[in-house]
Amino acid sequence: MTPPDGPRRAVLLTVDDDPGVSRAVARDLRRRYGERYRVVRAESGDAAMDALRQMKLRGDLVAVILADYRMPDMNGIEFLERAMDVYPGARRILLTAYADTGAAIDAINVVDLDHYLLKPWDPPEEKLYPVVDALLESWLASDHRPVPETKVVGHRWSARSSGVREFLARNQIPYRWYLSDQPEGTRLLAAAGCDGLRLPLVIAPGGEVMVEPTDQDLATRVGLSTTAAEEFYDLVVIGGGPAGLGAAVYGASEGLRTVLVERTATGGQAGQSARIENYLGFPDGVSGAQLTDRARRQATRFGAEILTACEVTGLEVGGPARTVRFADGSAITAQSVLLTTGVAYRRLDVPGVDELTGRGIYYGSALTEAAGCEDQDVYIVGGANSAGQAAVYLSRNAKSVTLLVRGGSLEASMSHYLIEQIAAIPKITVRTGTEVSAVHGSDHLEGLALRERASGRTELVDAQRMFVFIGAAPRTDWLDGVVHRDRHGFVLTGPDLHSESGVPAGWEPDRPPYHLETSVPGVFAAGDVRSESAKRVASAVGEGAMAVMLVHRYLEGL
């Protein structure tokens, strides 16, 4: 009879209002089961219920509950009935005197009692342990698997619930999702004292409750670093996509005091890819999440510091120092800065889309929503690699997948290998020259109006899931007036900065900018945020590594 492995032992709970009896029960239980189970005792039904709620929030397992029948305010049967709402799988024993055996027999039907024991039960070897042994055996044979420490209770069509799940998933935080109207979700809401009007409810490790938490609240409570350990670094990398992670690995491995700052989750758009099949060294392909996890662990192993849920709002230049400012008012300073903020998917400019975003309409893969696509007709807007990868992935479970492409073909924007894969999957339909002209739904997406661009003909289709991949825009507004950008907002570097004099206006060093250096000496850019970049995972990683080499050159010249 081996209890489940894990940092916490399953609980045997005993409640009796007589302190002497309570201690005796706990003593006998610890003598036989103390090495394998945690014995918790309470001296009233209310105290025991409080203990159960706290254990529920922490994700503890309760194997057996022993309750005395005669207790003031709440008798043993009433207590066990309430305990069933919190831990329906726990085995239940009623401790009773001979005079109360009638009530104990009635309780078998009322609270599905597993056993009742007459007091006193001496010797326990004959009257207590065989009963508890049998119930533990039965409990262990049932589905008693522990719940991951982080739990999320929300509504199927809640935008913030979707955002919380995506944040946790992309940051590799194990969690379990409960719908608020399902039994276990209802139990967790009750244990947290939440009325369910404000969702999602997130229960962090240790049982701490958060209602509608921000990303920074989540990051802090689930163990992600959100505050810099130092005030000064050799290199600050802003953005945790492939370019940023590549720079963090090479910077830290080469001895630079390196910190990577990420707004949401490492991986960027590549981290959301269901499968990347053209990345060197992975002939069978690799998911964006796997590649991101490996890169993140590699960077931290070399000593890079990674901050999550930190939004950068400003960059200041003062002599040789480069100061990075955050939304919360804090700041860090470094000798050099690398911009790897990547790009964000452009918003679909159709009435009603903003109101239904997170409620059936999603930007990017939103892989946490894949399970909800089972046996549904799914629509994907876009014709580049990210849209193709999502179509292939979602076609595994969806009833059908329709790619809506504004252009006349996929060849201009999608890799050949993906076009061939899509053509070989019967569930996927490609509709070129087609765009979304309207969306319909009240609390969630229910339908789309599709317009053929050539004829202007409009068709209404039923839809509950739509994923949008329509080009990318750089997140560089906060750099306005600091570094030079092109008309689309992408950062200019190296040769693209050259004016008639060969250097950008205001450039002070007696050398031209390095290949990945911006108009500000010591500030570099790599990956998708850089003007004229290749927009591929491999090239972004390469630019991140190259940027570190150029950082070394810059630092040597100070």
Coordinates of C-alpha atoms in Angstrom, one line a residue:
M1 CA 0.0 0.0 0.0
T2 CA 2.2 2.8 -1.3
P3 CA 0.8 6.4 -1.3
P4 CA 1.4 8.6 -4.4
D5 CA 4.8 10.0 -4.9
G6 CA 5.4 13.7 -4.6
P7 CA 6.5 16.5 -2.3
R8 CA 3.3 16.2 -0.2
R9 CA 2.0 13.1 1.4
A10 CA -1.7 12.3 1.1
V11 CA -3.7 13.3 4.2
L12 CA -5.6 11.3 6.8
L13 CA -7.9 13.8 8.5
T14 CA -9.5 13.1 11.9
V15 CA -12.0 15.4 13.7
D16 CA -13.4 15.0 17.2
D17 CA -14.4 17.7 19.7
D18 CA -13.0 15.8 22.6
P19 CA -9.3 16.8 22.8
G20 CA -8.3 13.5 24.5
V21 CA -10.0 11.3 21.9
S22 CA -8.7 13.5 19.1
R23 CA -5.1 13.1 20.2
A24 CA -5.7 9.3 20.7
V25 CA -7.0 8.9 17.1
A26 CA -4.1 10.9 15.7
R27 CA -1.6 9.0 17.8
D28 CA -2.8 5.6 16.6
L29 CA -2.9 6.7 13.0
R30 CA 0.6 8.2 13.1
R31 CA 1.9 5.0 14.7
R32 CA 1.0 2.9 11.7
Y33 CA 0.7 5.4 8.7
G34 CA 2.9 8.4 9.7
E35 CA 5.8 7.5 7.4
R36 CA 3.5 7.3 4.3
Y37 CA 0.7 9.7 5.1
R38 CA 0.3 13.1 6.8
V39 CA -2.1 12.9 9.8
V40 CA -4.1 16.1 10.4
R41 CA -6.5 16.5 13.3
A42 CA -9.2 19.1 14.1
E43 CA -11.4 19.6 17.2
S44 CA -14.6 20.9 15.4
G45 CA -16.4 20.5 12.2
D46 CA -15.8 24.1 11.2
A47 CA -12.1 23.9 11.9
A48 CA -11.9 20.7 9.8
M49 CA -13.8 22.3 6.9
D50 CA -11.4 25.2 6.9
A51 CA -8.5 22.7 6.8
L52 CA -10.1 20.9 3.9
R53 CA -10.6 24.1 1.9
Q54 CA -7.0 25.1 2.4
M55 CA -5.8 21.6 1.4
K56 CA -8.1 21.8 -1.7
L57 CA -6.5 25.1 -2.7
R58 CA -3.0 23.8 -2.3
G59 CA -3.8 20.7 -4.3
D60 CA -3.2 18.3 -1.4
L61 CA -4.7 14.8 -1.5
V62 CA -7.1 13.6 1.2
A63 CA -7.3 9.8 1.4
V64 CA -9.4 9.1 4.5
I65 CA -11.6 11.3 6.8
L66 CA -12.6 10.1 10.3
A67 CA -15.3 12.1 12.0
D68 CA -16.9 11.8 15.4
Y69 CA -20.7 11.7 15.4
R70 CA -21.4 13.7 18.5
M71 CA -20.0 17.2 18.0
P72 CA -21.6 20.5 18.8
D73 CA -22.7 22.9 16.1
M74 CA -22.1 20.4 13.3
N75 CA -22.3 16.6 14.0
G76 CA -20.2 14.0 12.2
I77 CA -22.8 13.2 9.5
E78 CA -23.3 16.9 8.7
F79 CA -19.6 17.4 8.5
L80 CA -19.0 14.4 6.2
E81 CA -21.8 15.6 3.9
R82 CA -20.0 19.0 3.5
A83 CA -16.6 17.3 3.2
M84 CA -18.0 15.3 0.2
D85 CA -18.4 18.6 -1.6
V86 CA -14.7 19.4 -1.3
Y87 CA -13.2 15.9 -1.5
P88 CA -15.7 13.5 -3.0
G89 CA -13.1 10.8 -3.5
A90 CA -11.9 10.6 0.1
R91 CA -13.0 7.5 2.1
R92 CA -15.3 8.3 5.0
I93 CA -15.4 6.8 8.5
L94 CA -17.9 7.8 11.3
L95 CA -16.7 7.3 14.9
T96 CA -19.7 6.6 17.1
A97 CA -20.8 5.2 20.5
Y98 CA -23.0 2.1 20.7
A99 CA -26.1 4.2 21.4
D100 CA -25.7 6.0 18.1
T101 CA -25.3 3.0 15.8
G102 CA -28.8 3.7 14.3
A103 CA -27.7 7.2 13.2
A104 CA -24.5 5.6 11.8
I105 CA -26.5 3.1 9.7
D106 CA -28.7 5.9 8.4
A107 CA -25.5 7.8 7.4
I108 CA -24.5 5.1 5.0
N109 CA -27.2 6.3 2.7
V110 CA -27.0 10.0 3.5
V111 CA -23.3 10.6 3.0
D112 CA -22.3 7.3 1.3
L113 CA -20.4 6.3 4.4
D114 CA -17.7 3.7 3.9
H115 CA -17.5 2.4 7.5
Y116 CA -18.5 3.3 11.0
L117 CA -16.3 2.4 14.1
L118 CA -17.6 2.0 17.6
K119 CA -15.6 3.8 20.4
P120 CA -13.4 2.6 22.0
W121 CA -11.6 0.7 19.2
D122 CA -8.8 -0.8 21.4
P123 CA -6.8 -2.6 20.3
P124 CA -6.3 -0.6 17.1
E125 CA -4.4 -3.6 15.5
E126 CA -7.7 -5.5 15.5
K127 CA -10.4 -2.8 15.2
L128 CA -8.9 0.3 13.6
Y129 CA -6.1 -0.6 11.3
P130 CA -7.8 -3.4 9.2
V131 CA -10.6 -0.9 8.4
V132 CA -8.3 1.9 7.4
D133 CA -6.0 -0.5 5.5
A134 CA -9.0 -1.7 3.4
L135 CA -10.1 1.9 2.7
L136 CA -6.6 3.1 1.7
E137 CA -6.3 0.1 -0.6
S138 CA -9.6 1.1 -2.2
W139 CA -8.6 4.8 -2.4
L140 CA -5.2 4.0 -4.0
A141 CA -7.0 1.8 -6.6
S142 CA -9.2 4.8 -7.6
D143 CA -8.2 7.9 -9.6
H144 CA -6.4 9.7 -6.9
R145 CA -3.8 11.4 -9.1
P146 CA -2.6 14.8 -7.7
V147 CA -3.7 18.0 -9.3
P148 CA -0.9 20.2 -10.6
E149 CA -0.2 23.0 -8.2
T150 CA -1.5 25.8 -10.4
K151 CA -5.3 25.6 -11.0
V152 CA -7.4 27.8 -13.3
V153 CA -11.1 28.1 -13.0
G154 CA -12.8 30.1 -15.7
H155 CA -15.5 30.4 -18.4
R156 CA -15.2 28.8 -21.8
W157 CA -15.8 32.1 -23.5
S158 CA -13.9 34.4 -21.2
A159 CA -11.1 36.4 -22.9
R160 CA -9.1 36.7 -19.8
S161 CA -9.4 33.0 -18.9
S162 CA -8.0 32.3 -22.4
G163 CA -5.2 34.8 -21.8
V164 CA -4.2 33.3 -18.4
R165 CA -4.1 29.8 -19.9
E166 CA -2.0 30.9 -22.8
F167 CA 0.4 32.8 -20.5
L168 CA 0.9 29.7 -18.3
A169 CA 1.3 27.4 -21.2
R170 CA 3.8 29.5 -23.0
N171 CA 5.9 29.9 -19.9
Q172 CA 5.9 26.1 -19.3
I173 CA 3.9 26.3 -16.1
P174 CA 1.9 23.1 -15.5
Y175 CA -1.7 23.9 -14.7
R176 CA -5.1 22.3 -14.8
W177 CA -8.1 24.0 -16.3
Y178 CA -11.6 23.7 -14.8
L179 CA -14.8 25.1 -16.2
S180 CA -16.7 27.1 -13.6
D181 CA -19.9 25.2 -14.1
Q182 CA -18.4 21.8 -13.8
P183 CA -18.3 19.9 -10.4
E184 CA -14.6 20.3 -9.6
G185 CA -14.6 24.0 -10.7
T186 CA -17.6 24.6 -8.5
R187 CA -15.8 23.0 -5.5
L188 CA -12.7 25.1 -6.1
L189 CA -14.7 28.3 -6.3
A190 CA -16.5 27.4 -3.0
A191 CA -13.2 26.5 -1.3
A192 CA -11.8 29.9 -2.3
G193 CA -14.9 31.7 -1.2
C194 CA -15.4 33.1 -4.8
D195 CA -18.9 33.7 -6.2
G196 CA -17.8 33.1 -9.8
L197 CA -18.9 36.5 -11.0
R198 CA -15.3 37.5 -11.6
L199 CA -13.2 35.0 -13.5
P200 CA -10.7 33.5 -14.0
L201 CA -9.8 32.3 -10.5
V202 CA -6.2 31.2 -10.3
I203 CA -5.0 29.1 -7.4
A204 CA -1.2 29.4 -7.1
P205 CA 1.2 26.9 -5.5
G206 CA 0.6 27.0 -1.7
G207 CA -3.1 27.8 -2.1
E208 CA -2.9 31.5 -2.7
V209 CA -6.0 32.7 -4.6
M210 CA -6.0 35.3 -7.4
V211 CA -9.0 36.7 -9.2
E212 CA -8.6 38.1 -12.7
P213 CA -4.8 38.3 -12.1
T214 CA -2.5 40.4 -14.4
D215 CA 0.4 38.6 -16.2
Q216 CA 2.8 40.1 -13.7
D217 CA 0.8 38.8 -10.8
L218 CA 0.8 35.4 -12.3
A219 CA 4.5 35.4 -13.0
T220 CA 5.3 36.4 -9.5
R221 CA 3.0 33.8 -7.8
V222 CA 4.1 30.9 -10.0
G223 CA 7.8 31.4 -9.5
L224 CA 8.9 33.3 -12.6
S225 CA 11.5 36.1 -12.1
T226 CA 10.0 39.5 -12.6
T227 CA 12.7 41.7 -10.9
A228 CA 16.3 42.1 -11.9
A229 CA 18.9 40.8 -9.5
E230 CA 21.4 43.5 -10.3
E231 CA 21.3 47.2 -11.3
F232 CA 24.0 47.0 -14.0
Y233 CA 24.7 44.5 -16.8
D234 CA 27.1 44.1 -19.7
L235 CA 24.1 43.3 -22.0
V236 CA 20.4 43.7 -21.7
V237 CA 18.4 41.7 -24.3
I238 CA 14.9 43.1 -24.8
G239 CA 12.6 40.3 -26.2
G240 CA 12.7 36.6 -25.7
G241 CA 12.1 35.2 -29.2
P242 CA 14.7 33.1 -31.1
A243 CA 17.0 36.1 -31.6
G244 CA 16.9 37.1 -28.0
L245 CA 17.3 33.5 -26.7
G246 CA 20.2 33.0 -29.1
A247 CA 21.9 36.2 -27.8
A248 CA 21.3 35.2 -24.2
V249 CA 22.9 31.8 -24.7
Y250 CA 26.0 33.3 -26.5
G251 CA 26.3 36.3 -24.3
A252 CA 26.2 34.4 -21.0
S253 CA 28.4 31.6 -22.3
E254 CA 31.0 34.1 -23.2
G255 CA 31.1 35.8 -19.8
L256 CA 28.9 38.8 -20.3
R257 CA 26.6 39.7 -17.4
T258 CA 23.4 39.1 -19.5
V259 CA 19.7 39.7 -18.6
L260 CA 16.9 38.9 -21.0
V261 CA 13.7 40.9 -20.5
E262 CA 10.4 39.4 -22.0
R263 CA 7.0 41.1 -22.0
T264 CA 4.9 37.9 -22.0
A265 CA 6.7 34.6 -22.6
T266 CA 9.9 33.4 -24.2
G267 CA 9.7 32.0 -27.7
G268 CA 7.9 34.9 -29.4
Q269 CA 5.8 33.9 -32.4
A270 CA 8.1 30.9 -33.0
G271 CA 7.3 29.6 -29.6
Q272 CA 3.6 29.4 -30.6
S273 CA 4.3 27.3 -33.7
A274 CA 2.8 23.8 -33.6
R275 CA 5.7 22.4 -35.6
I276 CA 8.9 23.9 -37.2
E277 CA 10.2 21.5 -39.8
N278 CA 12.8 23.5 -41.6
Y279 CA 15.1 24.3 -38.6
L280 CA 18.6 22.9 -38.9
G281 CA 19.2 19.8 -36.9
F282 CA 15.6 18.6 -36.4
P283 CA 14.8 16.4 -39.4
D284 CA 11.5 15.3 -37.8
G285 CA 10.6 18.8 -36.8
V286 CA 10.3 20.4 -33.4
S287 CA 7.5 22.3 -31.8
G288 CA 8.0 26.0 -30.9
A289 CA 7.4 25.2 -27.2
Q290 CA 10.1 22.5 -27.2
L291 CA 12.7 24.7 -29.0
T292 CA 11.9 27.5 -26.6
D293 CA 12.2 25.4 -23.5
R294 CA 15.5 24.0 -24.5
A295 CA 16.9 27.4 -25.4
R296 CA 15.7 28.9 -22.1
R297 CA 17.2 26.2 -20.0
Q298 CA 20.4 26.5 -22.0
A299 CA 20.6 30.2 -21.4
T300 CA 20.0 29.9 -17.7
R301 CA 22.5 27.1 -17.4
F302 CA 25.2 29.5 -18.7
G303 CA 24.1 32.1 -16.1
A304 CA 21.8 34.4 -18.1
E305 CA 19.0 36.0 -16.1
I306 CA 15.5 35.9 -17.6
L307 CA 12.8 38.3 -16.5
T308 CA 9.2 37.6 -17.5
A309 CA 6.1 39.8 -17.7
C310 CA 8.2 42.9 -17.7
E311 CA 7.1 45.6 -20.2
V312 CA 9.8 47.9 -21.4
T313 CA 8.6 51.5 -21.9
G314 CA 11.7 53.5 -22.6
L315 CA 15.4 53.5 -23.5
E316 CA 17.7 56.4 -22.3
V317 CA 21.2 57.1 -23.4
G318 CA 23.6 58.9 -20.9
G319 CA 27.3 58.7 -21.8
P320 CA 28.4 55.1 -22.0
A321 CA 25.3 53.9 -20.0
R322 CA 22.1 52.6 -21.6
T323 CA 19.1 52.7 -19.3
V324 CA 16.1 50.5 -19.9
R325 CA 12.9 51.6 -18.1
F326 CA 9.9 49.4 -17.2
A327 CA 6.2 50.1 -17.0
D328 CA 6.3 49.7 -13.2
G329 CA 8.8 52.6 -12.8
S330 CA 11.8 50.5 -12.3
A331 CA 14.9 50.5 -14.5
I332 CA 18.2 48.7 -15.2
T333 CA 21.4 50.0 -16.8
A334 CA 23.8 48.3 -19.1
Q335 CA 26.8 49.0 -21.3
S336 CA 25.0 47.6 -24.3
V337 CA 21.4 46.8 -25.4
L338 CA 20.1 44.3 -27.9
L339 CA 16.6 44.9 -29.4
T340 CA 14.9 41.5 -30.2
T341 CA 11.3 42.5 -29.6
G342 CA 10.1 40.7 -32.8
V343 CA 6.7 41.5 -34.2
A344 CA 3.0 41.2 -33.3
Y345 CA 0.2 39.9 -35.5
R346 CA -1.7 42.8 -37.1
R347 CA -5.3 43.2 -35.9
L348 CA -8.1 42.2 -38.2
D349 CA -9.9 45.4 -39.1
V350 CA -13.4 44.1 -39.1
P351 CA -16.3 45.3 -36.9
G352 CA -16.9 43.2 -33.9
V353 CA -13.6 41.4 -33.9
D354 CA -12.2 43.2 -30.9
E355 CA -15.3 42.3 -28.8
L356 CA -14.9 38.6 -29.6
T357 CA -11.1 38.4 -29.3
G358 CA -10.4 35.6 -26.8
R359 CA -14.0 34.4 -27.2
G360 CA -13.6 32.3 -30.3
I361 CA -11.2 34.7 -32.2
Y362 CA -7.5 34.4 -31.5
Y363 CA -4.3 35.9 -32.7
G364 CA -1.6 33.4 -33.3
S365 CA -1.8 29.7 -32.6
A366 CA -3.4 29.9 -29.2
L367 CA -2.5 26.2 -28.8
T368 CA -4.4 26.0 -25.5
E369 CA -7.6 26.3 -27.6
A370 CA -6.8 23.4 -29.8
A371 CA -8.7 20.9 -27.6
G372 CA -11.8 23.1 -28.0
C373 CA -11.6 22.7 -31.8
E374 CA -12.4 19.0 -31.8
D375 CA -15.0 18.1 -34.4
Q376 CA -15.5 21.8 -35.3
D377 CA -15.1 23.8 -38.5
V378 CA -12.1 26.0 -37.9
Y379 CA -11.1 29.0 -39.9
I380 CA -7.6 30.4 -40.2
V381 CA -6.9 33.9 -41.7
G382 CA -3.5 34.2 -43.3
G383 CA -1.3 32.7 -45.9
A384 CA 2.2 32.6 -44.4
N385 CA 4.1 29.8 -42.6
S386 CA 2.6 30.4 -39.2
A387 CA -0.9 30.0 -40.7
G388 CA 0.1 26.9 -42.5
Q389 CA 1.6 25.3 -39.5
A390 CA -1.5 26.0 -37.4
A391 CA -3.7 24.5 -40.2
V392 CA -1.7 21.3 -40.2
Y393 CA -1.8 21.1 -36.4
L394 CA -5.5 21.9 -35.9
S395 CA -6.5 19.5 -38.7
R396 CA -5.7 16.5 -36.4
N397 CA -8.8 17.0 -34.3
A398 CA -11.0 19.6 -36.1
K399 CA -13.8 18.5 -38.4
S400 CA -12.4 20.8 -41.1
V401 CA -9.9 23.6 -41.4
T402 CA -10.3 26.4 -43.9
L403 CA -7.4 28.7 -44.8
L404 CA -8.7 32.2 -45.9
V405 CA -6.0 33.9 -48.0
R406 CA -6.4 37.4 -49.4
G407 CA -3.8 36.7 -52.2
G408 CA -4.2 34.6 -55.3
S409 CA -2.0 31.7 -54.1
L410 CA 0.1 30.4 -51.2
E411 CA 3.3 30.3 -53.2
A412 CA 4.2 33.9 -52.6
S413 CA 4.2 33.7 -48.8
M414 CA 4.4 30.1 -47.6
S415 CA 7.3 27.5 -47.8
H416 CA 7.0 24.8 -50.4
Y417 CA 7.1 22.0 -47.9
L418 CA 4.1 23.4 -46.0
I419 CA 2.1 23.9 -49.2
E420 CA 2.7 20.2 -50.1
Q421 CA 1.6 19.1 -46.6
I422 CA -1.6 21.1 -46.8
A423 CA -2.5 19.7 -50.2
A424 CA -2.1 16.2 -48.8
I425 CA -4.6 16.7 -45.9
P426 CA -8.2 16.3 -47.0
K427 CA -9.6 18.2 -44.0
I428 CA -7.8 21.4 -45.1
T429 CA -9.4 23.7 -47.7
V430 CA -7.6 26.7 -49.1
R431 CA -9.8 29.6 -50.2
T432 CA -7.7 32.2 -52.0
G433 CA -8.9 35.7 -52.8
T434 CA -11.1 35.6 -49.8
E435 CA -11.4 37.8 -46.8
V436 CA -13.5 38.1 -43.6
S437 CA -16.0 41.0 -44.0
A438 CA -18.0 40.5 -40.7
V439 CA -18.1 38.4 -37.6
H440 CA -21.3 37.4 -35.7
G441 CA -21.9 36.3 -32.1
S442 CA -23.1 37.5 -28.8
D443 CA -20.8 36.2 -26.0
H444 CA -18.7 34.2 -28.4
L445 CA -18.0 33.8 -32.1
E446 CA -20.9 32.1 -33.9
G447 CA -20.4 32.9 -37.6
L448 CA -18.4 34.7 -40.3
A449 CA -19.2 36.6 -43.5
L450 CA -16.7 35.7 -46.2
R451 CA -16.3 37.9 -49.2
E452 CA -14.7 36.9 -52.5
R453 CA -12.5 39.9 -53.5
A454 CA -12.9 39.4 -57.2
S455 CA -16.7 39.1 -57.4
G456 CA -17.7 40.8 -54.2
R457 CA -20.0 37.8 -53.4
T458 CA -20.5 37.3 -49.7
E459 CA -21.2 33.9 -48.0
L460 CA -22.3 33.4 -44.4
V461 CA -20.7 30.4 -42.6
D462 CA -21.1 29.0 -39.0
A463 CA -17.9 29.2 -37.0
Q464 CA -16.9 29.0 -33.4
R465 CA -13.1 29.3 -33.8
M466 CA -11.0 31.6 -35.9
F467 CA -7.3 32.1 -35.7
V468 CA -5.7 35.2 -37.3
F469 CA -2.2 35.4 -38.9
I470 CA -2.3 38.5 -41.1
G471 CA 1.2 39.9 -41.3
A472 CA 3.3 41.4 -38.5
A473 CA 4.0 44.9 -37.1
P474 CA 7.0 45.7 -34.9
R475 CA 6.5 46.7 -31.3
T476 CA 8.8 49.8 -31.5
D477 CA 6.6 52.8 -30.6
W478 CA 8.5 53.1 -27.3
L479 CA 11.7 53.7 -29.3
D480 CA 10.3 56.8 -31.0
G481 CA 12.9 59.6 -31.0
V482 CA 15.7 57.2 -29.7
V483 CA 16.7 55.0 -32.7
H484 CA 16.0 55.4 -36.4
R485 CA 13.3 53.2 -37.8
D486 CA 11.8 52.7 -41.3
R487 CA 8.4 53.9 -42.3
H488 CA 6.9 50.6 -41.0
G489 CA 8.5 50.9 -37.6
F490 CA 11.3 48.3 -38.1
V491 CA 14.6 49.3 -36.7
L492 CA 17.3 50.4 -39.1
T493 CA 20.8 48.9 -38.6
G494 CA 24.3 48.9 -40.1
P495 CA 24.4 49.7 -43.9
D496 CA 20.7 50.7 -43.9
L497 CA 21.6 53.7 -41.7
H498 CA 24.1 55.2 -44.1
S499 CA 23.5 58.8 -45.2
E500 CA 25.4 60.8 -47.8
S501 CA 28.2 61.3 -45.2
G502 CA 28.3 57.5 -44.6
V503 CA 27.1 57.7 -41.0
P504 CA 23.7 58.5 -39.4
A505 CA 23.1 62.1 -38.2
G506 CA 24.4 62.6 -34.7
W507 CA 26.7 59.5 -34.8
E508 CA 29.7 60.2 -32.6
P509 CA 32.2 57.3 -33.0
D510 CA 34.9 57.6 -35.6
R511 CA 33.7 54.4 -37.3
P512 CA 30.5 53.4 -39.2
P513 CA 27.8 51.4 -37.3
Y514 CA 28.4 47.7 -37.1
H515 CA 26.2 45.5 -39.2
L516 CA 23.5 45.0 -36.5
E517 CA 24.1 48.3 -34.7
T518 CA 21.4 50.9 -34.6
S519 CA 21.7 54.7 -34.8
V520 CA 22.7 54.7 -31.2
P521 CA 26.2 53.3 -30.5
G522 CA 26.0 50.2 -28.3
V523 CA 22.3 49.5 -29.1
F524 CA 21.9 46.6 -31.5
A525 CA 18.9 45.0 -33.2
A526 CA 18.4 41.4 -34.4
G527 CA 15.6 39.2 -35.7
D528 CA 12.2 40.2 -37.0
V529 CA 12.3 43.7 -35.5
R530 CA 15.2 44.6 -37.7
S531 CA 14.4 46.2 -41.0
E532 CA 14.9 43.9 -44.0
S533 CA 15.5 40.8 -41.8
A534 CA 14.8 37.3 -43.2
K535 CA 11.8 36.6 -40.9
R536 CA 12.9 33.0 -40.3
V537 CA 13.8 31.2 -37.0
A538 CA 17.2 30.1 -38.1
S539 CA 18.2 33.6 -39.3
A540 CA 17.0 35.1 -36.1
V541 CA 19.1 32.8 -34.0
G542 CA 22.1 33.5 -36.2
E543 CA 21.6 37.3 -35.8
G544 CA 21.3 36.9 -32.0
A545 CA 24.7 35.1 -32.0
M546 CA 26.2 37.6 -34.4
A547 CA 25.0 40.5 -32.3
V548 CA 26.9 39.2 -29.2
M549 CA 30.1 39.2 -31.3
L550 CA 29.5 42.8 -32.3
V551 CA 28.7 43.7 -28.6
H552 CA 32.2 42.4 -27.7
R553 CA 33.7 44.6 -30.4
Y554 CA 31.8 47.6 -29.0
L555 CA 32.8 47.0 -25.4
E556 CA 36.4 46.6 -26.4
G557 CA 36.3 50.0 -27.9
L558 CA 35.0 51.8 -24.8

